[in-house]
XYZ file of C-alpha atoms in Angstrom:
351
model
C -82.363 0.046 116.540
C -78.670 -0.839 115.911
C -76.265 1.911 116.565
C -73.153 2.561 114.680
C -70.292 1.471 116.966
C -68.119 4.104 118.512
C -64.696 4.416 117.719
C -62.162 3.211 120.391
C -61.380 5.474 123.201
C -58.592 7.978 122.430
C -59.013 7.531 118.608
C -61.073 10.005 116.603
C -63.470 8.508 113.969
C -61.531 8.453 110.571
C -62.731 11.087 108.149
C -64.099 10.232 104.784
C -61.727 10.962 102.057
C -62.636 12.030 98.364
C -62.028 9.424 95.860
C -59.081 9.829 93.632
C -59.406 9.825 90.060
C -58.382 6.479 88.489
C -55.176 6.810 86.785
C -55.006 5.898 83.176
C -53.122 2.575 82.731
C -49.688 3.194 81.164
C -49.657 2.665 77.710
C -53.403 3.416 77.039
C -54.542 4.580 73.671
C -54.801 8.568 73.509
C -58.423 10.047 73.147
C -59.677 10.980 69.747
C -58.777 10.174 66.300
C -55.695 10.552 64.136
C -55.950 14.061 62.525
C -55.613 12.485 58.971
C -58.598 10.329 59.618
C -60.573 13.347 60.817
C -59.732 15.295 57.665
C -60.870 12.160 55.512
C -64.092 11.832 57.473
C -64.956 15.565 56.836
C -64.424 14.677 53.069
C -61.535 17.101 52.770
C -59.086 14.428 51.515
C -58.156 10.942 51.492
C -55.982 9.926 54.616
C -52.643 9.832 52.188
C -53.614 13.239 50.758
C -54.229 14.519 54.390
C -50.844 13.445 55.557
C -49.369 15.295 52.453
C -51.480 18.455 53.361
C -50.040 18.057 56.913
C -46.414 17.893 55.732
C -46.760 21.005 53.647
C -47.870 22.813 56.686
C -51.413 23.788 55.373
C -53.097 22.259 58.656
C -53.233 23.820 62.132
C -54.753 22.536 65.296
C -55.709 25.111 68.127
C -54.012 27.888 66.010
C -50.624 26.184 65.685
C -49.382 24.469 62.493
C -48.679 20.731 62.594
C -46.102 18.907 60.385
C -46.780 15.369 61.581
C -50.017 13.254 61.250
C -48.806 11.536 64.332
C -51.367 13.501 66.506
C -54.845 12.676 67.933
C -57.664 15.192 68.077
C -61.040 15.363 69.738
C -64.307 17.342 69.158
C -62.633 20.096 71.573
C -59.895 20.919 69.131
C -59.968 23.729 66.542
C -58.883 22.366 63.204
C -58.184 24.571 60.160
C -56.822 24.042 56.622
C -55.204 27.084 54.878
C -56.659 29.237 57.677
C -60.209 28.046 57.069
C -62.162 26.121 59.648
C -62.630 22.528 58.909
C -66.129 21.830 57.678
C -68.654 19.758 59.587
C -67.937 15.924 58.798
C -70.629 14.908 56.233
C -72.608 11.639 56.731
C -71.113 8.836 54.789
C -72.564 8.363 51.099
C -71.888 5.977 48.374
C -72.406 6.056 44.655
C -72.377 3.307 41.833
C -70.552 4.563 38.830
C -70.216 3.016 35.312
C -66.666 3.957 34.394
C -66.261 4.072 30.601
C -63.243 2.795 28.724
C -60.539 5.368 28.240
C -60.826 7.285 31.553
C -58.129 7.300 34.146
C -59.191 6.308 37.720
C -57.125 9.143 39.387
C -57.387 12.506 40.555
C -54.981 13.855 38.190
C -52.833 12.260 35.293
C -49.193 13.181 34.634
C -49.753 12.459 30.850
C -52.788 14.801 30.729
C -55.392 12.197 29.954
C -58.866 12.489 31.059
C -59.777 11.049 34.549
C -63.091 10.040 35.957
C -63.394 13.048 38.071
C -63.313 15.282 35.006
C -66.517 13.568 33.769
C -68.376 13.092 37.019
C -71.520 15.509 37.517
C -70.752 18.933 38.514
C -73.331 18.775 41.564
C -71.454 15.852 42.944
C -69.702 16.396 46.178
C -66.044 15.452 46.738
C -65.689 11.712 46.519
C -63.020 8.955 46.636
C -62.918 5.710 44.640
C -62.957 2.369 46.229
C -60.130 0.582 44.289
C -59.394 1.307 40.495
C -60.277 0.152 37.056
C -57.385 0.447 34.627
C -57.572 2.624 31.496
C -59.042 -0.044 29.140
C -61.393 -1.554 31.782
C -64.957 -0.690 32.191
C -68.042 -1.112 34.640
C -68.639 -0.748 38.249
C -66.789 1.593 40.391
C -67.729 2.429 43.805
C -67.280 6.117 45.045
C -67.811 7.613 48.487
C -67.243 10.677 50.469
C -66.030 8.756 53.460
C -62.281 7.583 53.721
C -63.156 5.047 56.478
C -65.549 3.268 53.944
C -62.995 3.559 51.214
C -60.439 1.888 53.543
C -62.852 -0.937 54.861
C -63.920 -1.908 51.396
C -60.333 -1.901 49.886
C -58.784 -3.939 52.733
C -57.762 -7.503 51.568
C -59.050 -8.826 54.890
C -62.384 -7.757 54.209
C -62.655 -10.249 51.220
C -65.219 -8.534 49.019
C -65.741 -10.585 45.865
C -65.342 -8.608 42.538
C -66.845 -10.125 39.729
C -66.274 -9.656 36.143
C -67.371 -10.368 32.554
C -64.006 -11.181 30.563
C -63.571 -11.642 26.895
C -60.592 -13.372 25.601
C -59.284 -14.118 22.321
C -59.034 -17.863 21.448
C -60.824 -21.053 21.906
C -59.890 -22.200 25.394
C -61.069 -25.367 27.277
C -62.332 -25.301 30.998
C -58.865 -27.205 31.940
C -56.931 -24.266 30.648
C -58.033 -22.127 33.704
C -56.934 -24.668 36.328
C -53.585 -22.532 37.186
C -55.918 -19.547 37.892
C -58.209 -21.609 40.179
C -55.017 -22.826 42.247
C -53.374 -19.511 42.189
C -50.475 -17.961 40.401
C -47.008 -16.541 40.970
C -46.162 -14.275 38.300
C -42.703 -12.407 38.306
C -42.641 -13.132 42.078
C -45.875 -11.798 42.829
C -48.523 -14.067 44.435
C -52.085 -14.093 42.817
C -54.699 -15.623 45.070
C -57.077 -18.351 43.564
C -59.655 -16.973 41.152
C -63.147 -18.469 40.284
C -63.462 -18.864 36.401
C -66.278 -20.264 34.528
C -66.278 -20.718 30.639
C -69.624 -19.188 29.535
C -69.625 -19.248 25.586
C -67.623 -19.121 22.501
C -68.272 -16.205 20.280
C -66.429 -16.535 17.023
C -62.863 -16.114 17.604
C -63.412 -15.079 21.287
C -64.588 -16.686 24.403
C -66.663 -15.130 27.367
C -65.788 -15.830 30.951
C -67.048 -15.032 34.476
C -64.157 -14.282 36.715
C -64.080 -13.676 40.381
C -61.477 -12.475 42.706
C -60.941 -11.182 46.261
C -57.999 -9.104 45.733
C -57.425 -6.287 43.519
C -53.827 -5.921 42.165
C -53.004 -3.972 39.242
C -54.085 -5.419 35.992
C -54.569 -8.845 37.783
C -57.051 -10.619 35.440
C -55.119 -9.338 32.300
C -51.779 -10.565 33.712
C -53.044 -13.810 34.638
C -54.645 -14.526 31.369
C -51.453 -13.638 29.529
C -49.686 -16.181 31.847
C -51.727 -18.758 30.413
C -51.544 -17.914 26.853
C -54.623 -15.660 26.485
C -55.128 -11.894 25.607
C -58.061 -9.931 27.274
C -59.784 -7.723 24.706
C -62.603 -6.740 26.960
C -62.958 -6.506 30.830
C -66.317 -5.371 32.506
C -66.697 -5.373 36.233
C -70.230 -6.164 37.148
C -70.245 -6.261 40.859
C -68.134 -5.443 44.072
C -69.231 -7.260 47.046
C -73.097 -6.766 47.319
C -73.162 -3.925 44.975
C -74.131 -4.406 41.400
C -73.950 -2.587 38.185
C -77.301 -3.280 37.172
C -78.471 -1.377 34.277
C -76.177 1.484 34.555
C -74.973 2.867 31.152
C -71.348 4.104 30.627
C -70.856 7.541 32.260
C -73.843 7.213 34.616
C -73.911 7.696 38.432
C -76.337 6.340 40.949
C -76.408 7.011 44.692
C -77.353 4.297 46.965
C -80.040 4.359 49.453
C -79.085 5.242 53.199
C -80.502 2.015 54.457
C -78.512 -0.201 51.949
C -75.312 1.318 52.775
C -75.993 1.191 56.473
C -77.009 -2.334 56.407
C -74.300 -3.590 54.082
C -71.521 -1.832 55.773
C -72.798 -2.207 59.314
C -73.039 1.615 60.063
C -74.493 2.870 63.104
C -78.215 4.139 62.829
C -77.059 7.913 63.329
C -74.729 7.487 60.528
C -77.731 7.230 58.027
C -77.044 8.846 54.819
C -79.045 11.789 53.852
C -80.246 11.130 50.225
C -81.852 14.431 49.148
C -80.057 15.519 46.029
C -80.187 14.282 42.570
C -77.414 12.581 40.724
C -76.623 13.577 37.163
C -74.792 11.908 34.236
C -71.824 13.614 32.472
C -74.221 14.873 29.697
C -75.770 17.129 32.307
C -79.181 15.513 32.229
C -80.545 13.918 35.353
C -79.541 10.323 35.582
C -82.390 9.298 37.849
C -85.018 10.721 40.125
C -83.979 12.601 43.249
C -83.264 10.597 46.254
C -85.667 12.830 48.289
C -88.886 14.503 47.249
C -89.488 18.185 46.814
C -89.994 20.422 49.754
C -93.400 20.163 50.957
C -93.718 16.367 50.549
C -92.772 13.714 52.941
C -89.237 12.490 52.590
C -87.785 9.057 52.286
C -89.173 7.435 49.160
C -86.785 4.758 48.289
C -84.695 5.777 45.191
C -84.778 2.375 43.618
C -86.695 -0.837 43.121
C -86.243 -3.935 45.375
C -82.669 -5.080 44.469
C -81.452 -8.531 43.777
C -81.562 -8.966 39.950
C -78.863 -10.451 38.158
C -76.177 -7.840 37.262
C -76.075 -6.704 33.347
C -73.908 -8.719 31.093
C -72.170 -7.501 28.296
C -73.419 -8.490 24.729
C -70.055 -9.122 23.306
C -70.357 -6.259 20.803
C -68.036 -3.504 21.340
C -69.540 -0.276 22.355
C -72.827 -1.345 23.816
C -71.881 -3.221 27.135
C -75.117 -2.534 28.989
C -77.089 -5.300 27.200
C -77.487 -8.842 28.446
C -75.026 -11.336 27.013
C -77.416 -14.205 26.650
C -78.069 -16.489 29.706
C -74.595 -17.633 30.518
C -74.507 -18.982 33.832
C -72.195 -16.983 36.534
C -69.003 -18.836 37.868
C -69.803 -21.191 40.694
C -68.761 -19.482 43.814
C -68.769 -16.004 42.108
C -72.102 -14.736 43.245
C -71.471 -11.432 45.277
C -71.271 -11.868 49.029
C -74.588 -10.810 50.725
C -73.481 -9.056 53.868
C -75.573 -7.601 56.676
C -77.521 -10.624 57.991
C -78.543 -11.995 54.404
C -79.390 -8.779 52.681
C -80.062 -9.169 49.059
C -77.441 -7.450 46.529
C -77.766 -3.752 45.816
C -77.638 -1.643 42.961
C -80.746 -1.886 40.833
C -81.130 1.183 38.824
C -84.189 3.169 39.614
C -84.804 4.352 36.160
C -85.262 0.952 34.591
């Protein structure tokens, strides 16, 4: 057997020393998440609103009020708002909402006009809108209880394609839309190229399908005005892979957990519990509950297989849910299908 060599005479064998903890490299990112992000994930407020609450002295961490959002917190920290403990973070959820004409996409309006939040079902949790639709626009508006999802879908770098059905006054020719396809500069503001197809002429009006990957204020209306046409109806039919389907004005539909997880790349454990029904603004159920009553197995899908063409407006004011003929969509304007080739989501289970 081999023996451990003895230490040289006169020198004691070195003692084993405990390992020192590895020091964090200088400039390393602090642990945890920014306080505003944590408040947003808990469904309390959007990040911007959370920062405002912090500035007003309404937020405390470990019993001490804070006045700056430049603070990272972890699960060990005790956070309270107006003296009440921060509620547990909800699982991320998403809804499709058909925004009617005449509602403001805002939490409150300085002119006292009705907002979408005044008309949403009372049993809805606190939600935020993904982007906006102006007062006279209608169609698909995404809602979520998660500030991270909202930010992800709104970022220009994400490149989600928004597709619209647009009615303009006049008799345009296809070549009239060349400036929009190249990209415009209006009053010093750069508009990225749009996809535009001329679908059909209907009396004094023409129907178009327009696709864009930005979301600037009144972008389509301003672009059309710049080339000499006025928009008299604008309906959003899809946002990325999510489609309006057969929803009617004012109706809400919660997306299935698997659809949201796959399309947004959420982790398995973040799957959305879909157990409560969604109601329309009239108080009647807008669809079957996403889960079954107690005593029966959960998990029945809330909708049929997805992927049908989004609903097209008929061109008649006041009945936007009907199909407007069989006009072809703009080339390249089909919604992106993320999540490894998943088919578009948003088919209404009631139809």
